[in-house]
Amino acid sequence: LLYSALKNMGDFLIYERTKDLLRKHKGMRDYVEVHGRRESLDSRLDLVNSTKAVIICGGPGIVWNMYPGKYQLATNLDDIKVPIVIMGTGWFGVPGDDATLGRYDFNSSTMRLFERATADGRAISVRDHLTERALVKNGVTRVRMTGCPSWYDLDYLSSEFRVPASVKTVVFTPPARRVFRHQAVAVMTVIRRLFPGAELFCSFHRGLAPDEQTPQKEALWLGELAKMAENLGYKVVDASYGLENSSFYEKCDLHIGYRVHGHLYFLAKRKPSFLIQEDGRGRGASEALRLPDIRGWERTTLGKLLGSPKIRAPRLAYLLEKQSMDIRSSKIAIDELEQYIAKEIASGFAGFRDLPQTFNHHYSAMVQFL
């Protein structure tokens, strides 16, 4: 099993749910864990080739340099004699609109990986239709939309949507990008106004402290955001490096925020959640689950230029995406979000009632893929 979890709670959630599915539907008992980005398989090829398959487990792995940038695998893919299976993975584009998708290409080594993964008629399992379109656009046609493994909490597969009698606890998940920090404070203010008597949590999925995964500069603005959250009456939680620190979500009524896998954690347990999209990950989830499209971003002038179909510079765009230079905070997102939440509260969360059927439809596809 090749996984990519380092610090982000969402990556650990994907990996754990992947293992649950493999145990249930493939009878998996023994497996070897390899961190796909940090470890090469070159020194363990005898072990690798004694297994049933190499499975690349979920996450935003479909990037232009997926192999060997995201997953080292082996120097020579032909040295891996067992099938390479890509399961529940996703495309990661910023900001994730049709313009981003239209100019997105993959390097030759990544295309080689796709060719290998689809050998003998196997399909690539993807978590949303955006990822499917990104692959098909580049000539990869053996693709199966199965949804993300994190959609499938096995304890709630047969459950209906759970309408809270009253909202007593709300989890807010902050953005990953600094460009949204002021918008995030506005969102927390809206939450406090809409749920004046609720206990409020501000949960950082990638943590707060500087370390190998969080540069000092990033930790600084995250710390400032945490102080603002405390000033607004939120309890601040570091939910990084595993699932233990987010286990309290089980007892919470509602999620609102930017982290896609906070959103999916609640929805998989048939609880309401409202997502503000930072990039293509959020858009893909909203589109696949037929939920409203609340974009936290809008394109800058530079972003509009890069969004032109005449511009084909994926590596330049990739660098600018890293710096969030092609987007800025949307001027209308807060109003859209507040109206959406108010509408759902007034209707008894009617917009979520068909969600279990949507999950079940895609779960059937996941089972067939497995």
CSV table of C-alpha atoms in Angstrom, one decimal:
chain,number,residue,atom,x,y,z
A,1,LEU,CA,0.0,0.0,0.0
A,2,LEU,CA,1.5,3.3,-1.1
A,3,TYR,CA,0.1,6.1,1.0
A,4,SER,CA,0.9,9.9,1.3
A,5,ALA,CA,-0.2,10.9,4.8
A,6,LEU,CA,2.4,13.0,6.5
A,7,LYS,CA,0.5,15.6,8.7
A,8,ASN,CA,-2.9,16.5,7.2
A,9,MET,CA,-5.7,14.7,9.0
A,10,GLY,CA,-7.5,14.2,5.7
A,11,ASP,CA,-4.7,12.1,4.3
A,12,PHE,CA,-4.9,9.8,7.3
A,13,LEU,CA,-8.7,9.5,6.9
A,14,ILE,CA,-8.3,8.5,3.2
A,15,TYR,CA,-5.7,5.8,4.1
A,16,GLU,CA,-7.7,4.3,7.0
A,17,ARG,CA,-10.9,4.2,4.9
A,18,THR,CA,-9.0,2.6,2.0
A,19,LYS,CA,-7.8,-0.2,4.3
A,20,ASP,CA,-11.4,-0.7,5.6
A,21,LEU,CA,-12.6,-1.2,2.1
A,22,LEU,CA,-9.8,-3.6,1.1
A,23,ARG,CA,-10.4,-5.7,4.2
A,24,LYS,CA,-14.2,-5.8,3.6
A,25,HIS,CA,-14.2,-6.4,-0.1
A,26,LYS,CA,-10.9,-8.1,-0.8
A,27,GLY,CA,-10.3,-9.9,2.4
A,28,MET,CA,-7.0,-8.1,2.9
A,29,ARG,CA,-5.1,-9.4,5.9
A,30,ASP,CA,-1.4,-8.7,5.3
A,31,TYR,CA,0.0,-5.7,3.7
A,32,VAL,CA,3.2,-3.7,3.5
A,33,GLU,CA,3.0,0.1,4.1
A,34,VAL,CA,5.3,2.3,2.0
A,35,HIS,CA,5.2,6.1,2.1
A,36,GLY,CA,5.0,6.8,-1.6
A,37,ARG,CA,6.8,10.2,-1.7
A,38,ARG,CA,9.5,9.3,0.8
A,39,GLU,CA,10.3,5.7,-0.1
A,40,SER,CA,11.4,4.1,-3.3
A,41,LEU,CA,10.5,0.4,-4.0
A,42,ASP,CA,13.9,-0.2,-5.7
A,43,SER,CA,15.5,-1.8,-2.7
A,44,ARG,CA,12.4,-4.0,-2.0
A,45,LEU,CA,11.5,-5.3,-5.4
A,46,ASP,CA,11.6,-9.0,-4.3
A,47,LEU,CA,9.1,-8.3,-1.6
A,48,VAL,CA,7.0,-6.1,-3.8
A,49,ASN,CA,6.8,-8.8,-6.5
A,50,SER,CA,5.8,-11.4,-4.0
A,51,THR,CA,2.5,-9.5,-3.2
A,52,LYS,CA,-0.8,-9.4,-5.1
A,53,ALA,CA,-0.5,-5.7,-6.2
A,54,VAL,CA,0.9,-2.3,-5.5
A,55,ILE,CA,-2.0,-0.1,-4.6
A,56,ILE,CA,-1.7,3.7,-4.7
A,57,CYS,CA,-4.1,4.9,-2.0
A,58,GLY,CA,-6.2,8.0,-2.7
A,59,GLY,CA,-5.3,11.6,-2.0
A,60,PRO,CA,-4.7,14.4,-4.5
A,61,GLY,CA,-2.2,12.3,-6.4
A,62,ILE,CA,-3.2,13.2,-10.0
A,63,VAL,CA,-0.7,16.0,-10.6
A,64,TRP,CA,1.4,16.8,-13.6
A,65,ASN,CA,4.5,15.1,-12.0
A,66,MET,CA,2.7,12.3,-10.2
A,67,TYR,CA,5.6,9.9,-11.0
A,68,PRO,CA,8.2,10.2,-9.7
A,69,GLY,CA,7.3,13.5,-8.1
A,70,LYS,CA,4.4,12.4,-5.9
A,71,TYR,CA,5.1,8.6,-5.8
A,72,GLN,CA,8.7,7.3,-6.3
A,73,LEU,CA,7.6,3.8,-7.1
A,74,ALA,CA,10.6,2.2,-8.9
A,75,THR,CA,13.2,3.7,-11.2
A,76,ASN,CA,12.1,1.3,-13.9
A,77,LEU,CA,8.3,0.6,-13.7
A,78,ASP,CA,8.9,-2.7,-15.6
A,79,ASP,CA,10.8,-4.0,-12.5
A,80,ILE,CA,7.4,-4.1,-10.7
A,81,LYS,CA,5.9,-7.3,-12.0
A,82,VAL,CA,2.6,-7.2,-10.1
A,83,PRO,CA,-0.3,-4.9,-11.1
A,84,ILE,CA,-0.1,-1.2,-10.1
A,85,VAL,CA,-3.6,-0.2,-9.0
A,86,ILE,CA,-4.6,3.5,-8.5
A,87,MET,CA,-7.5,3.7,-6.1
A,88,GLY,CA,-9.8,6.6,-5.3
A,89,THR,CA,-7.3,9.3,-6.3
A,90,GLY,CA,-8.0,12.9,-7.2
A,91,TRP,CA,-6.8,15.7,-9.5
A,92,PHE,CA,-5.4,18.8,-7.7
A,93,GLY,CA,-5.8,22.0,-9.8
A,94,VAL,CA,-5.8,25.6,-8.6
A,95,PRO,CA,-8.2,27.2,-8.7
A,96,GLY,CA,-9.9,24.2,-10.3
A,97,ASP,CA,-12.2,25.8,-12.8
A,98,ASP,CA,-12.6,24.7,-16.4
A,99,ALA,CA,-9.7,27.0,-17.5
A,100,THR,CA,-7.4,25.2,-15.1
A,101,LEU,CA,-8.6,21.8,-16.4
A,102,GLY,CA,-8.3,22.8,-20.0
A,103,ARG,CA,-4.6,23.6,-19.9
A,104,TYR,CA,-3.6,20.8,-17.6
A,105,ASP,CA,-1.0,18.3,-18.9
A,106,PHE,CA,1.0,15.5,-17.4
A,107,ASN,CA,4.7,14.8,-17.9
A,108,SER,CA,5.8,11.8,-19.9
A,109,SER,CA,6.8,9.7,-16.9
A,110,THR,CA,3.4,10.2,-15.3
A,111,MET,CA,1.7,9.2,-18.6
A,112,ARG,CA,3.8,6.0,-18.5
A,113,LEU,CA,2.4,5.3,-15.0
A,114,PHE,CA,-1.1,5.7,-16.3
A,115,GLU,CA,-0.3,3.3,-19.2
A,116,ARG,CA,1.0,0.8,-16.8
A,117,ALA,CA,-1.9,1.1,-14.3
A,118,THR,CA,-4.5,0.6,-17.1
A,119,ALA,CA,-2.7,-2.4,-18.6
A,120,ASP,CA,-4.8,-5.5,-19.2
A,121,GLY,CA,-8.0,-3.5,-19.1
A,122,ARG,CA,-7.7,-2.2,-15.6
A,123,ALA,CA,-9.2,1.1,-14.8
A,124,ILE,CA,-8.0,4.0,-12.7
A,125,SER,CA,-10.4,4.6,-9.8
A,126,VAL,CA,-11.0,8.4,-9.2
A,127,ARG,CA,-12.8,10.3,-6.6
A,128,ASP,CA,-14.7,12.8,-8.7
A,129,HIS,CA,-15.7,13.7,-12.2
A,130,LEU,CA,-13.2,16.5,-12.5
A,131,THR,CA,-10.4,14.0,-12.1
A,132,GLU,CA,-12.0,11.8,-14.7
A,133,ARG,CA,-12.1,14.7,-17.2
A,134,ALA,CA,-8.5,15.7,-16.5
A,135,LEU,CA,-7.4,12.1,-17.4
A,136,VAL,CA,-9.7,11.6,-20.4
A,137,LYS,CA,-8.6,15.0,-21.8
A,138,ASN,CA,-5.0,13.7,-21.8
A,139,GLY,CA,-5.9,10.4,-23.5
A,140,VAL,CA,-6.4,8.2,-20.4
A,141,THR,CA,-9.8,6.6,-21.0
A,142,ARG,CA,-9.9,3.6,-18.7
A,143,VAL,CA,-11.2,5.6,-15.7
A,144,ARG,CA,-13.8,4.5,-13.1
A,145,MET,CA,-15.6,7.1,-11.0
A,146,THR,CA,-15.8,5.4,-7.6
A,147,GLY,CA,-15.7,8.3,-5.2
A,148,CYS,CA,-13.1,8.9,-2.5
A,149,PRO,CA,-12.6,6.1,0.1
A,150,SER,CA,-13.3,8.7,2.7
A,151,TRP,CA,-16.9,8.8,1.5
A,152,TYR,CA,-17.5,5.4,2.9
A,153,ASP,CA,-17.8,5.0,6.7
A,154,LEU,CA,-18.8,1.4,6.9
A,155,ASP,CA,-20.7,2.0,10.1
A,156,TYR,CA,-23.1,4.4,8.3
A,157,LEU,CA,-23.6,2.8,4.9
A,158,SER,CA,-27.3,1.9,5.6
A,159,SER,CA,-28.1,5.1,7.6
A,160,GLU,CA,-30.3,7.9,6.5
A,161,PHE,CA,-29.3,11.5,6.8
A,162,ARG,CA,-29.4,12.7,10.5
A,163,VAL,CA,-31.1,16.0,11.0
A,164,PRO,CA,-29.9,17.6,14.2
A,165,ALA,CA,-32.8,18.5,16.6
A,166,SER,CA,-30.7,21.6,17.5
A,167,VAL,CA,-27.2,22.6,16.6
A,168,LYS,CA,-25.2,22.5,19.9
A,169,THR,CA,-21.7,22.0,18.5
A,170,VAL,CA,-20.1,23.4,15.3
A,171,VAL,CA,-16.7,22.6,13.9
A,172,PHE,CA,-15.0,25.2,11.6
A,173,THR,CA,-12.0,24.1,9.6
A,174,PRO,CA,-9.7,26.9,8.4
A,175,PRO,CA,-8.2,27.2,4.9
A,176,ALA,CA,-4.8,25.8,3.8
A,177,ARG,CA,-3.9,29.0,2.0
A,178,ARG,CA,-3.0,32.4,3.5
A,179,VAL,CA,-4.9,34.2,0.8
A,180,PHE,CA,-8.2,33.2,2.6
A,181,ARG,CA,-7.2,34.2,6.1
A,182,HIS,CA,-9.4,37.3,6.3
A,183,GLN,CA,-12.3,35.5,4.7
A,184,ALA,CA,-11.9,32.8,7.3
A,185,VAL,CA,-12.4,35.3,10.1
A,186,ALA,CA,-15.6,36.5,8.4
A,187,VAL,CA,-16.8,32.9,8.1
A,188,MET,CA,-16.2,32.4,11.8
A,189,THR,CA,-18.1,35.6,12.6
A,190,VAL,CA,-21.1,34.4,10.5
A,191,ILE,CA,-21.1,31.0,12.3
A,192,ARG,CA,-21.1,32.7,15.7
A,193,ARG,CA,-24.1,34.9,14.6
A,194,LEU,CA,-26.1,32.0,13.1
A,195,PHE,CA,-25.5,29.7,16.1
A,196,PRO,CA,-25.2,32.0,19.1
A,197,GLY,CA,-25.6,29.2,21.8
A,198,ALA,CA,-23.5,26.6,20.2
A,199,GLU,CA,-20.1,25.3,21.3
A,200,LEU,CA,-17.6,26.3,18.6
A,201,PHE,CA,-14.4,24.5,17.5
A,202,CYS,CA,-11.7,25.7,15.2
A,203,SER,CA,-9.9,22.6,14.0
A,204,PHE,CA,-6.6,22.8,12.1
A,205,HIS,CA,-6.1,19.7,10.0
A,206,ARG,CA,-2.5,20.5,9.2
A,207,GLY,CA,-1.8,21.7,12.7
A,208,LEU,CA,-0.3,24.9,14.0
A,209,ALA,CA,3.3,24.3,15.1
A,210,PRO,CA,6.2,24.8,12.7
A,211,ASP,CA,8.0,21.6,11.8
A,212,GLU,CA,9.2,19.7,8.7
A,213,GLN,CA,5.8,20.0,7.1
A,214,THR,CA,4.8,23.5,8.2
A,215,PRO,CA,7.3,26.3,7.5
A,216,GLN,CA,7.7,29.0,10.1
A,217,LYS,CA,6.1,31.6,7.9
A,218,GLU,CA,3.0,29.5,7.5
A,219,ALA,CA,2.9,28.7,11.2
A,220,LEU,CA,2.9,32.4,11.9
A,221,TRP,CA,-0.3,33.2,10.0
A,222,LEU,CA,-2.0,30.1,11.3
A,223,GLY,CA,-1.2,31.1,14.8
A,224,GLU,CA,-2.6,34.6,14.2
A,225,LEU,CA,-5.8,33.0,12.8
A,226,ALA,CA,-6.0,30.7,15.9
A,227,LYS,CA,-5.8,33.8,18.2
A,228,MET,CA,-8.6,35.4,16.2
A,229,ALA,CA,-10.7,32.2,16.6
A,230,GLU,CA,-10.1,32.3,20.4
A,231,ASN,CA,-11.2,35.9,20.5
A,232,LEU,CA,-14.4,34.9,18.8
A,233,GLY,CA,-15.1,32.2,21.3
A,234,TYR,CA,-13.8,29.2,19.5
A,235,LYS,CA,-11.9,26.3,21.1
A,236,VAL,CA,-8.8,25.8,19.0
A,237,VAL,CA,-7.8,22.2,18.1
A,238,ASP,CA,-4.7,20.8,16.5
A,239,ALA,CA,-6.0,17.8,14.5
A,240,SER,CA,-2.8,16.9,12.7
A,241,TYR,CA,-0.7,13.7,12.5
A,242,GLY,CA,-3.5,11.2,12.7
A,243,LEU,CA,-7.2,10.8,13.5
A,244,GLU,CA,-7.1,10.8,17.2
A,245,ASN,CA,-7.5,14.6,17.7
A,246,SER,CA,-10.5,14.8,15.4
A,247,SER,CA,-12.4,11.9,17.0
A,248,PHE,CA,-14.6,14.4,18.8
A,249,TYR,CA,-16.2,15.2,15.5
A,250,GLU,CA,-18.4,12.1,16.1
A,251,LYS,CA,-20.3,14.0,18.8
A,252,CYS,CA,-20.5,17.3,16.9
A,253,ASP,CA,-23.6,18.4,15.0
A,254,LEU,CA,-22.3,20.4,12.1
A,255,HIS,CA,-19.2,21.3,10.0
A,256,ILE,CA,-18.5,24.5,8.2
A,257,GLY,CA,-15.2,25.3,6.6
A,258,TYR,CA,-12.5,24.8,3.9
A,259,ARG,CA,-11.1,21.4,4.6
A,260,VAL,CA,-12.5,18.9,2.2
A,261,HIS,CA,-12.0,15.9,4.4
A,262,GLY,CA,-13.6,17.6,7.4
A,263,HIS,CA,-16.6,18.1,5.1
A,264,LEU,CA,-16.5,14.5,3.9
A,265,TYR,CA,-16.0,13.1,7.4
A,266,PHE,CA,-19.3,14.7,8.5
A,267,LEU,CA,-21.2,13.8,5.3
A,268,ALA,CA,-20.0,10.1,5.5
A,269,LYS,CA,-21.6,10.0,9.0
A,270,ARG,CA,-24.8,11.5,7.5
A,271,LYS,CA,-24.4,14.9,9.2
A,272,PRO,CA,-24.7,18.3,7.6
A,273,SER,CA,-21.6,20.1,6.3
A,274,PHE,CA,-21.0,23.3,4.3
A,275,LEU,CA,-17.8,23.6,2.3
A,276,ILE,CA,-16.1,26.7,1.0
A,277,GLN,CA,-14.0,25.6,-2.0
A,278,GLU,CA,-10.3,26.6,-2.0
A,279,ASP,CA,-9.4,24.7,-5.2
A,280,GLY,CA,-10.2,21.8,-7.5
A,281,ARG,CA,-10.5,19.3,-4.6
A,282,GLY,CA,-13.4,21.2,-3.2
A,283,ARG,CA,-15.1,21.7,-6.5
A,284,GLY,CA,-14.7,18.1,-7.4
A,285,ALA,CA,-16.3,16.9,-4.2
A,286,SER,CA,-19.2,19.4,-4.4
A,287,GLU,CA,-19.9,18.5,-8.1
A,288,ALA,CA,-19.8,14.7,-7.5
A,289,LEU,CA,-22.1,14.9,-4.5
A,290,ARG,CA,-24.5,17.4,-6.1
A,291,LEU,CA,-24.0,20.0,-3.4
A,292,PRO,CA,-23.9,23.8,-3.9
A,293,ASP,CA,-20.8,25.4,-5.5
A,294,ILE,CA,-19.5,28.0,-2.9
A,295,ARG,CA,-16.2,29.3,-4.3
A,296,GLY,CA,-13.9,31.0,-1.8
A,297,TRP,CA,-11.8,32.3,-4.6
A,298,GLU,CA,-11.9,34.5,-7.7
A,299,ARG,CA,-9.2,34.9,-10.3
A,300,THR,CA,-6.7,37.8,-10.2
A,301,THR,CA,-5.8,39.6,-13.4
A,302,LEU,CA,-2.8,37.3,-13.7
A,303,GLY,CA,-5.0,34.3,-13.0
A,304,LYS,CA,-7.4,35.3,-15.8
A,305,LEU,CA,-4.4,35.5,-18.1
A,306,LEU,CA,-3.2,32.0,-17.1
A,307,GLY,CA,-6.8,30.9,-17.5
A,308,SER,CA,-6.8,31.7,-21.2
A,309,PRO,CA,-6.9,28.6,-23.4
A,310,LYS,CA,-4.1,30.2,-25.4
A,311,ILE,CA,-1.7,29.9,-22.5
A,312,ARG,CA,-0.2,26.5,-22.0
A,313,ALA,CA,2.4,26.7,-19.3
A,314,PRO,CA,1.5,24.1,-16.7
A,315,ARG,CA,4.8,24.3,-14.8
A,316,LEU,CA,4.7,28.1,-14.5
A,317,ALA,CA,1.0,27.8,-13.4
A,318,TYR,CA,2.0,25.1,-10.9
A,319,LEU,CA,4.6,27.5,-9.3
A,320,LEU,CA,2.1,30.4,-9.2
A,321,GLU,CA,-0.5,28.1,-7.7
A,322,LYS,CA,1.9,27.3,-4.9
A,323,GLN,CA,2.1,31.0,-4.1
A,324,SER,CA,-1.6,31.6,-4.6
A,325,MET,CA,-0.8,34.4,-7.1
A,326,ASP,CA,-3.5,33.5,-9.5
A,327,ILE,CA,-6.4,33.8,-7.1
A,328,ARG,CA,-7.8,36.1,-4.4
A,329,SER,CA,-10.5,35.9,-1.8
A,330,SER,CA,-14.0,36.1,-3.4
A,331,LYS,CA,-16.1,39.2,-2.6
A,332,ILE,CA,-19.4,37.3,-2.6
A,333,ALA,CA,-18.5,34.0,-1.0
A,334,ILE,CA,-19.6,35.1,2.5
A,335,ASP,CA,-23.0,36.2,1.4
A,336,GLU,CA,-23.5,33.0,-0.6
A,337,LEU,CA,-22.5,30.8,2.3
A,338,GLU,CA,-24.7,32.6,4.8
A,339,GLN,CA,-27.7,32.4,2.5
A,340,TYR,CA,-27.0,28.7,1.9
A,341,ILE,CA,-26.8,27.8,5.6
A,342,ALA,CA,-29.9,29.9,6.5
A,343,LYS,CA,-31.9,28.1,3.7
A,344,GLU,CA,-30.9,24.7,5.0
A,345,ILE,CA,-31.7,25.5,8.6
A,346,ALA,CA,-35.1,26.8,7.6
A,347,SER,CA,-35.9,23.7,5.5
A,348,GLY,CA,-34.6,21.2,8.1
A,349,PHE,CA,-31.5,20.5,6.0
A,350,ALA,CA,-33.7,19.3,3.1
A,351,GLY,CA,-30.8,19.7,0.7
A,352,PHE,CA,-28.9,16.8,2.3
A,353,ARG,CA,-31.7,14.2,2.4
A,354,ASP,CA,-30.8,12.6,-0.9
A,355,LEU,CA,-27.1,12.4,0.0
A,356,PRO,CA,-27.2,8.8,1.3
A,357,GLN,CA,-28.6,7.6,-2.1
A,358,THR,CA,-25.8,9.5,-3.9
A,359,PHE,CA,-23.2,7.8,-1.7
A,360,ASN,CA,-24.8,4.4,-2.2
A,361,HIS,CA,-24.8,4.8,-5.9
A,362,HIS,CA,-21.0,5.5,-6.0
A,363,TYR,CA,-20.4,2.9,-3.3
A,364,SER,CA,-21.7,0.2,-5.8
A,365,ALA,CA,-19.1,1.5,-8.3
A,366,MET,CA,-16.4,1.2,-5.7
A,367,VAL,CA,-17.3,-2.3,-4.8
A,368,GLN,CA,-17.4,-3.3,-8.5
A,369,PHE,CA,-14.0,-1.8,-9.0
A,370,LEU,CA,-12.5,-3.7,-6.1
